[in-house]
CSV table of C-alpha atoms in Angstrom, one decimal:
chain,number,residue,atom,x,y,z
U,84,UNK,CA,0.0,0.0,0.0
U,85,UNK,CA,1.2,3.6,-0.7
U,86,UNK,CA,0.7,6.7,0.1
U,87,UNK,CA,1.5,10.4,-1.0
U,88,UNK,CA,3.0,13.0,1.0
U,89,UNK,CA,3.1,16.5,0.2
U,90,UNK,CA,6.3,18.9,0.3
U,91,UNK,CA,6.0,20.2,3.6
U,92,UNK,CA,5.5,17.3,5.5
U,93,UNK,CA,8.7,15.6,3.7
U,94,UNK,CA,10.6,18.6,5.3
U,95,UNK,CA,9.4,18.4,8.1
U,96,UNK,CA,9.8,14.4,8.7
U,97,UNK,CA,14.0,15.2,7.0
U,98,UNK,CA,13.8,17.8,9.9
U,99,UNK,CA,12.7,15.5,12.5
U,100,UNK,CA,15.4,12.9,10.9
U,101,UNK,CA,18.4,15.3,11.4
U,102,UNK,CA,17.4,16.6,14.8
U,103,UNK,CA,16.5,12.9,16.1
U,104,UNK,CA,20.6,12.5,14.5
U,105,UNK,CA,21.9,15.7,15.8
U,106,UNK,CA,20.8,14.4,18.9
U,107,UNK,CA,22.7,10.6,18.9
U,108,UNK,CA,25.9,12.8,17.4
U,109,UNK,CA,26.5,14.8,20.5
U,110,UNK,CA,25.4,11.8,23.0
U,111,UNK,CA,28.9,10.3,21.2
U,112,UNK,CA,30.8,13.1,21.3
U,113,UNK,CA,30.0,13.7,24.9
U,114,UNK,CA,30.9,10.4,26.0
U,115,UNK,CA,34.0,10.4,23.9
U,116,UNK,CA,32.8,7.9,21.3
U,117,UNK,CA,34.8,9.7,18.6
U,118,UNK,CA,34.3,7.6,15.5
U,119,UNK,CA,30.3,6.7,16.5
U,120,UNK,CA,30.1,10.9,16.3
U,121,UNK,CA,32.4,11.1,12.9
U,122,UNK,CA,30.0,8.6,11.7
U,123,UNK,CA,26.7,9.3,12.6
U,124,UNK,CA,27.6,13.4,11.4
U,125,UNK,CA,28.7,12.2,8.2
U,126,UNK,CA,25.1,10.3,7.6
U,127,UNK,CA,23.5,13.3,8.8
U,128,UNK,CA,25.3,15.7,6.6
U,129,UNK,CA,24.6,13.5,3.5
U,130,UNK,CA,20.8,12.9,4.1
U,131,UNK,CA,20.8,17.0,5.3
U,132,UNK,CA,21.7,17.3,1.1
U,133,UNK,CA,18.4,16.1,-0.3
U,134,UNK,CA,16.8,19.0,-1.4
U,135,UNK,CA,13.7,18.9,0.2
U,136,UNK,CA,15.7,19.2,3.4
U,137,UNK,CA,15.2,23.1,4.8
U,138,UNK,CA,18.0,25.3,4.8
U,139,UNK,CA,18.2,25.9,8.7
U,140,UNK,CA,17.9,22.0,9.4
U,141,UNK,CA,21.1,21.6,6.9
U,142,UNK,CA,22.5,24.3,8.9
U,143,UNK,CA,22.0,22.6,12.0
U,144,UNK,CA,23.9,19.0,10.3
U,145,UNK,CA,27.0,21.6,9.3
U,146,UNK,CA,27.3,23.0,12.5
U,147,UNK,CA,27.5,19.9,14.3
U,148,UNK,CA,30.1,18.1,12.3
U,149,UNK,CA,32.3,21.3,12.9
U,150,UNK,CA,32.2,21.0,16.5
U,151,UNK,CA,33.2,17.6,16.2
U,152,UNK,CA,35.9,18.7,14.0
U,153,UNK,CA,37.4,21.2,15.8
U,154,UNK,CA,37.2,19.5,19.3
U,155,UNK,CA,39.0,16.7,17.5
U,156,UNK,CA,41.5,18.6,15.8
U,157,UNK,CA,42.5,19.7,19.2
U,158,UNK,CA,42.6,16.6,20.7
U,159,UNK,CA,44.3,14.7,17.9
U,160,UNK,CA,46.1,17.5,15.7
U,161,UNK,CA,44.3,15.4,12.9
U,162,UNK,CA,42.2,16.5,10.0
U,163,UNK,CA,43.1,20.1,9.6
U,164,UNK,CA,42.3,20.4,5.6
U,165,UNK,CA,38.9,18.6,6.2
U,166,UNK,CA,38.3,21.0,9.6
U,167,UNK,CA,39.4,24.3,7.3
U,168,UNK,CA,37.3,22.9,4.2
U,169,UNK,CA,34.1,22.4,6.1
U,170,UNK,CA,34.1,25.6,8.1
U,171,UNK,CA,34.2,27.4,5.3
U,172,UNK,CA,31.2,25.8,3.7
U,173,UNK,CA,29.2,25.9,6.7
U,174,UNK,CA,30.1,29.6,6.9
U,175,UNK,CA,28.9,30.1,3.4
U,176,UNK,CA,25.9,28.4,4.2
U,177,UNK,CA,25.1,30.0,7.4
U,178,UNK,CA,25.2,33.7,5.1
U,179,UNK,CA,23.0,32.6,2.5
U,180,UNK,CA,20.2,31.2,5.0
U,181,UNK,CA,18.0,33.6,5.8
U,182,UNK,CA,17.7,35.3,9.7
U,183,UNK,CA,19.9,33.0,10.7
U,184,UNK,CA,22.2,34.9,12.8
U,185,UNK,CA,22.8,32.4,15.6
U,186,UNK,CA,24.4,29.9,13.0
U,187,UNK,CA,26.5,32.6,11.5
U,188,UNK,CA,27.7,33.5,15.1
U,189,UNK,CA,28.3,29.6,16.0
U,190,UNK,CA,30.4,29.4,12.8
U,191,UNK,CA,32.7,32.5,13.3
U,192,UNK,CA,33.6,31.3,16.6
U,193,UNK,CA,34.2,27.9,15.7
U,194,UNK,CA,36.3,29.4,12.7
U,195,UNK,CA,38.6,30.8,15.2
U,196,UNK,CA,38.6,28.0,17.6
U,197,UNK,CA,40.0,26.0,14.4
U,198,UNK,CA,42.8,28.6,13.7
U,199,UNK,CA,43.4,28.9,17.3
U,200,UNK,CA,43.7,25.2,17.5
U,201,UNK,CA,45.6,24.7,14.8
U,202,UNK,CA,48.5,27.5,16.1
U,203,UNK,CA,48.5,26.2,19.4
U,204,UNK,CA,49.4,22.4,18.6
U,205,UNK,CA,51.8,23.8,16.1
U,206,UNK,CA,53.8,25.3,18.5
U,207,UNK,CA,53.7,28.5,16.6
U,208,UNK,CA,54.9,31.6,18.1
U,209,UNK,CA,53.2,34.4,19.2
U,210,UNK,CA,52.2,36.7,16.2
U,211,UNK,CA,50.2,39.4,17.4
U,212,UNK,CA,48.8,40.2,13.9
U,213,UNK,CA,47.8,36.7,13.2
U,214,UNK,CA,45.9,36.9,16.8
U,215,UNK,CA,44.2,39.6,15.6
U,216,UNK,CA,42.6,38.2,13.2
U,217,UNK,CA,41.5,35.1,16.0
U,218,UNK,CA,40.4,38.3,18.0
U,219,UNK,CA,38.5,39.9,15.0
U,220,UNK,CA,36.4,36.4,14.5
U,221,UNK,CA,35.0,36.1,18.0
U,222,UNK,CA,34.4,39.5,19.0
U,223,UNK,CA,31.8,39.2,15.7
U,224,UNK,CA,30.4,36.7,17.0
U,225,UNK,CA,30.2,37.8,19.9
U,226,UNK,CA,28.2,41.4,18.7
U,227,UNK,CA,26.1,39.2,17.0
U,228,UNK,CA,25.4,37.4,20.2
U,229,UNK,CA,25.0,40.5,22.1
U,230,UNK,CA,22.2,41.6,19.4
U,231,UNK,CA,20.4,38.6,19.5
U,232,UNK,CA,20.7,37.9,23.6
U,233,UNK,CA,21.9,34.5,23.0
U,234,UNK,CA,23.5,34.4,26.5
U,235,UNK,CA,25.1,30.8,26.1
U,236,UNK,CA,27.0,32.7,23.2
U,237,UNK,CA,27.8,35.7,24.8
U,238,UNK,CA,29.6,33.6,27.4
U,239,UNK,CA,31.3,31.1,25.2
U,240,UNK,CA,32.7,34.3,23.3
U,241,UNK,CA,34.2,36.1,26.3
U,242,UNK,CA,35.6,32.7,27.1
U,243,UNK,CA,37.7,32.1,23.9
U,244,UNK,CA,38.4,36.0,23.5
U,245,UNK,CA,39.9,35.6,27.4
U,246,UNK,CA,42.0,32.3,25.8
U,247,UNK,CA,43.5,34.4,23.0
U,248,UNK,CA,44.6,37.0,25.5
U,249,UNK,CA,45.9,34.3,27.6
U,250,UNK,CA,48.2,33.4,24.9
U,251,UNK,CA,48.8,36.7,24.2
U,252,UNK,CA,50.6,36.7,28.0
U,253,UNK,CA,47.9,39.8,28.4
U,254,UNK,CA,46.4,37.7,31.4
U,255,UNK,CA,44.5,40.7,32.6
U,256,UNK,CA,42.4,41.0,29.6
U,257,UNK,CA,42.6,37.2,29.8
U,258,UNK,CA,40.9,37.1,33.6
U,259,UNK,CA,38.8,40.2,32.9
U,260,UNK,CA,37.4,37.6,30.0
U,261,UNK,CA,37.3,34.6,31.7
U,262,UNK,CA,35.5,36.1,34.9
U,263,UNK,CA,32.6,37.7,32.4
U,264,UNK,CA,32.5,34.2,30.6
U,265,UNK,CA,31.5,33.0,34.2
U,266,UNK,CA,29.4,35.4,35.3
U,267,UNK,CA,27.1,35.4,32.4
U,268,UNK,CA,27.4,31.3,32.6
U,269,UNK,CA,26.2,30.9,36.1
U,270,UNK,CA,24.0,33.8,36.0
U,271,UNK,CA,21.5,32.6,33.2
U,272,UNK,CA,22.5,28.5,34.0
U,273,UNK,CA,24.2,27.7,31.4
U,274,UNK,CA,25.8,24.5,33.5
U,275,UNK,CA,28.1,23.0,30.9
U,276,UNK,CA,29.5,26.7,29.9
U,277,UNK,CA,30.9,27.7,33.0
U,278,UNK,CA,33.0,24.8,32.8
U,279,UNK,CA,36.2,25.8,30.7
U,280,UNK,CA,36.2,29.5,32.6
U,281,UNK,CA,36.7,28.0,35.8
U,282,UNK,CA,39.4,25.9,34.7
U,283,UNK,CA,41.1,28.8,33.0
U,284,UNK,CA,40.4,30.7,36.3
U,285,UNK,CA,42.5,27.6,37.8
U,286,UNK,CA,45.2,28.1,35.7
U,287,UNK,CA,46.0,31.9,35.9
U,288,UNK,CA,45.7,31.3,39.6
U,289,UNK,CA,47.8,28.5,39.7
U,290,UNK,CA,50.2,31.1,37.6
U,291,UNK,CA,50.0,33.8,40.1
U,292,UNK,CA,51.0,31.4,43.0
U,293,UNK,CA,48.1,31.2,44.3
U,294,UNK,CA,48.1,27.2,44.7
U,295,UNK,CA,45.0,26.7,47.1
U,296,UNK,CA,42.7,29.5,44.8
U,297,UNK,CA,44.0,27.2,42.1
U,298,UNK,CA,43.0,23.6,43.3
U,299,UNK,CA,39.7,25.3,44.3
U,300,UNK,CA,38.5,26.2,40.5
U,301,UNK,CA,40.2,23.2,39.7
U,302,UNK,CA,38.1,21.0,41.8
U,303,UNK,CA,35.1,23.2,40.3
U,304,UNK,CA,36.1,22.6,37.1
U,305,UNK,CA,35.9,18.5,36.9
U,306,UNK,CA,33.1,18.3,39.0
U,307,UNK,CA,31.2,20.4,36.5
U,308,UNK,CA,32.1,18.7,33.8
U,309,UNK,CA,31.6,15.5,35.8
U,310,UNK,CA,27.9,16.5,36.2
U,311,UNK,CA,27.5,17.9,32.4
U,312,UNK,CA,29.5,15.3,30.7
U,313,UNK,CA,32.0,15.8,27.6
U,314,UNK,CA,34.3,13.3,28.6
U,315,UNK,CA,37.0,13.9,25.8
U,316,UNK,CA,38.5,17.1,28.2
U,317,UNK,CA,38.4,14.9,31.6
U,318,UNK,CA,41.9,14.5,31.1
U,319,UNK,CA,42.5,17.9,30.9
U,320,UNK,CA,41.3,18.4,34.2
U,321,UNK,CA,43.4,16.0,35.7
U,322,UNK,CA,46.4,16.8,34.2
U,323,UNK,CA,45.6,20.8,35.4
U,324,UNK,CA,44.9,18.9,38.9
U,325,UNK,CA,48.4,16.8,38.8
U,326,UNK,CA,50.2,20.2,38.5
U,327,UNK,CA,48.5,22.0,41.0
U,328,UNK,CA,49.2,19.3,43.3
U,329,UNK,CA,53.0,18.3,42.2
U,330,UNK,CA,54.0,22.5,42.7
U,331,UNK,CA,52.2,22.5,46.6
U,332,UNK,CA,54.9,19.3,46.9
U,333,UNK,CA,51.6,16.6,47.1
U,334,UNK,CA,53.0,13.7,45.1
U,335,UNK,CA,50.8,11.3,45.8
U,336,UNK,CA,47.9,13.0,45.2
U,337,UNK,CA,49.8,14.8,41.9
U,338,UNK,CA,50.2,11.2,40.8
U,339,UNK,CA,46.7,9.6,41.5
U,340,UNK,CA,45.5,12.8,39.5
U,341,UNK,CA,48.0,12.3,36.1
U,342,UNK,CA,47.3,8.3,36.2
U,343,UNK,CA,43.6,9.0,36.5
U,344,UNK,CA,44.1,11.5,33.0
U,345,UNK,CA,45.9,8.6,31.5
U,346,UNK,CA,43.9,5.7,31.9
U,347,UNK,CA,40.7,8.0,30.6
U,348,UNK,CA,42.8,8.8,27.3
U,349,UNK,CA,43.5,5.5,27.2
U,350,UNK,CA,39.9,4.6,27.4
U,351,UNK,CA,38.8,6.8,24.7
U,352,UNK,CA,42.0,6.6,22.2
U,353,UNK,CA,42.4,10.4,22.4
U,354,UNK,CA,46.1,10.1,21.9
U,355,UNK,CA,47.0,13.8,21.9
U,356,UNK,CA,45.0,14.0,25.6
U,357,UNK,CA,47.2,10.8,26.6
U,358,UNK,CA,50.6,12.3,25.7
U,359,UNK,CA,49.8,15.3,28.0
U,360,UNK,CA,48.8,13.0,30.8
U,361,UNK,CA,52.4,11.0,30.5
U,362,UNK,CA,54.1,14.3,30.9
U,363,UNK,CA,52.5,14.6,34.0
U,364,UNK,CA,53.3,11.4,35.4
U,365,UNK,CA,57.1,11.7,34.2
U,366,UNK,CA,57.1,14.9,35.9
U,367,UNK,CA,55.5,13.4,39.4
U,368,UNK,CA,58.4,10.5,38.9
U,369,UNK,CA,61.0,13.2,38.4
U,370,UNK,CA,59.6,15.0,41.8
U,371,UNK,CA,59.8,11.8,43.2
U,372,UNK,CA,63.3,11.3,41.6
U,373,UNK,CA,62.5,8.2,39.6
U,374,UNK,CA,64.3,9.1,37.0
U,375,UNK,CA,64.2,6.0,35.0
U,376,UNK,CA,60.5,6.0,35.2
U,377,UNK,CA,60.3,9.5,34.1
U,378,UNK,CA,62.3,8.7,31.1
U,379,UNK,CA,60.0,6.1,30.4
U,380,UNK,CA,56.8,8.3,30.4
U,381,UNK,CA,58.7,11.1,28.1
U,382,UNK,CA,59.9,9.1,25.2
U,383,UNK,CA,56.7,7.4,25.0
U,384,UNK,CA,55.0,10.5,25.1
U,385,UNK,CA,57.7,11.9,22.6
U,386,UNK,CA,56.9,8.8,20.5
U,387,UNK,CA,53.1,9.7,20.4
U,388,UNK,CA,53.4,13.3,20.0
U,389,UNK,CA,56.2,12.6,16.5
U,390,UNK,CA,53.2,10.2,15.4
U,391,UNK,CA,50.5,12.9,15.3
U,392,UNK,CA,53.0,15.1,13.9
U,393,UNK,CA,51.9,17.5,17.3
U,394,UNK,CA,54.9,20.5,17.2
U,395,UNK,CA,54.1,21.6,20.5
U,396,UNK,CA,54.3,17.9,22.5
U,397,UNK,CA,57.7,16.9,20.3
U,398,UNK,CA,58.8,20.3,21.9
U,399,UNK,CA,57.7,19.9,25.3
U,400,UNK,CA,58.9,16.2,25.5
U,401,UNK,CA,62.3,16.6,23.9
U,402,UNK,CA,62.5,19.1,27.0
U,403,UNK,CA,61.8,17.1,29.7
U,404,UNK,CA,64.4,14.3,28.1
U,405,UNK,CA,67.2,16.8,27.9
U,406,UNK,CA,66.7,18.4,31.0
U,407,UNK,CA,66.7,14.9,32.0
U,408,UNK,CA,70.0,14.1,30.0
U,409,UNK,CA,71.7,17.1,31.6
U,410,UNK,CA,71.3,15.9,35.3
């Protein structure tokens, strides 16, 4: 038996289809189930092609497959031309649908997330000009965000303009960022937002010496994103976690905290994440003087980091092995 269906209910069922999809993607990506995500985007994108899909629900496809591909990109260093290739696209796209200012903002800041990305595990130096441009990217977004009151945005922005000023070494724009990124967060409950301020929070603290300021945003920090999920960054907040704890002389707890980060990399195969957490324990073994075991942790870590092709790890774990030659 058959049946006809008009137009507009075949866009609306393609809508209901990508959102259902949209949905499973970012239950993966959450729980660091990278290749289910790649997977399940890349069937979404291709059924979001048909053309009686509407332009905002093709949007919405787009957009997720470049969060997943610039979270990634950080985590792995992999995939840059594909990253680069289908920002652009989903930028064109999101200025040729109509009124849809919230994808266009989503898009410029995960354009400069990308470049930022991309910079940072280079190891590339500090090129103000270059930042600019970074700058220039989110604080559009970020007007458009303003205009249109989306107050997850407006947070998000403030968060990755405070990152680029972190780099920048300009850690008071970086803070004054960071603290409105939080503010705004906690102040409309935007739970999962809040997250990467606080941790950043944890970091210019732990900078400024302030240790027990430090392990008190750090704490924050995981146990929000305990409680919100993305389990992909866990590691990150461990690894933060281990250093607070190695520099207030707590090597125990530094180490429970850097073996925790590793065995959760290992978990999810996110080797870039994993080669940061084996710096941390070779630098709790060091503390400990273990050298050996130290040794151990940096040249496999230096061995990861040469097979991503990851600039900044080679750098940081050829360091630790001369340092470690030199004693």
């Amino acid at each position: 038996m058959t049946s006809s269906i008009n137009a507009e209910s075949l866009t609306q069922t393609y809508a209901t289809a990508i959102h259902a999809l949209c949905d499973i993607i970012a239950a993966y990506h959450l729980n660091g189930k990278s290749e289910d995500a790649h997977r399940i985007a890349r069937v979404c994108l291709q059924l979001s092609e048909t053309s009686d899909v509407h332009p905002h629900d093709r949007l919405k496809s787009y957009l997720h497959y470049a969060r997943i591909l610039v979270d990634n990109h950080l985590l792995t260093n992999a995939d840059s031309e594909l990253m680069f290739s289908h920002l652009q696209k989903t930028k064109e796209l999101a200025e040729s649908v109509h009124d849809e200012l919230h994808g266009l903002a989503d898009i410029l800041s995960l354009l400069g997330q990308g470049r930022y990305f991309e910079m940072l595990n280079g190891g590339q130096s500090v090129d103000s000009s270059e930042f600019d441009a970074l700058l220039d990217l989110q604080r559009r977004a970020l007007n458009i965000r303003e205009d249109i009151q989306d107050t997850r945005g407006i947070s998000e922005s403030h968060f990755f303009i405070g990152q680029i000023y972190e780099r920048l070494q300009n850690l008071d724009q970086a803070l004054e960022h960071h603290v409105a990124a939080l503010t705004i967060a906690e102040r409309h409950s935007h739970q999962y937002v809040r997250t990467e301020p606080i941790r950043h929070l944890a970091i210019h603290s732990f900078q400024s010496g302030d240790l027990d300021q430090a392990l008190n945003y750090a704490l924050q920090a995981l146990s929000y994103r305990e409680e919100n999920g993305f389990k992909p960054y866990m590691p990150l907040d461990y690894r933060l976690l281990c250093d607070i704890c190695l520099k207030k002389g707590d090597t125990e707890t530094a180490f429970q905290y850097a073996s925790e980060a590793v065995s959760i990399s290992e978990e999810l195969g996110e080797k870039g994440a994993l080669i940061s957490s084996l710096l941390g324990v070779g630098d709790v073994y060091l503390a400990k003087k273990e050298e050996k075991e130290a040794r151990v942790c940096y040249e496999r870590a230096l061995w990861l980091a040469q097979e991503l092709h990851h600039s900044m790890f080679i750098a940081l774990a050829n360091g630790r092995i001369n340092r470690l030659a030199m004693q």
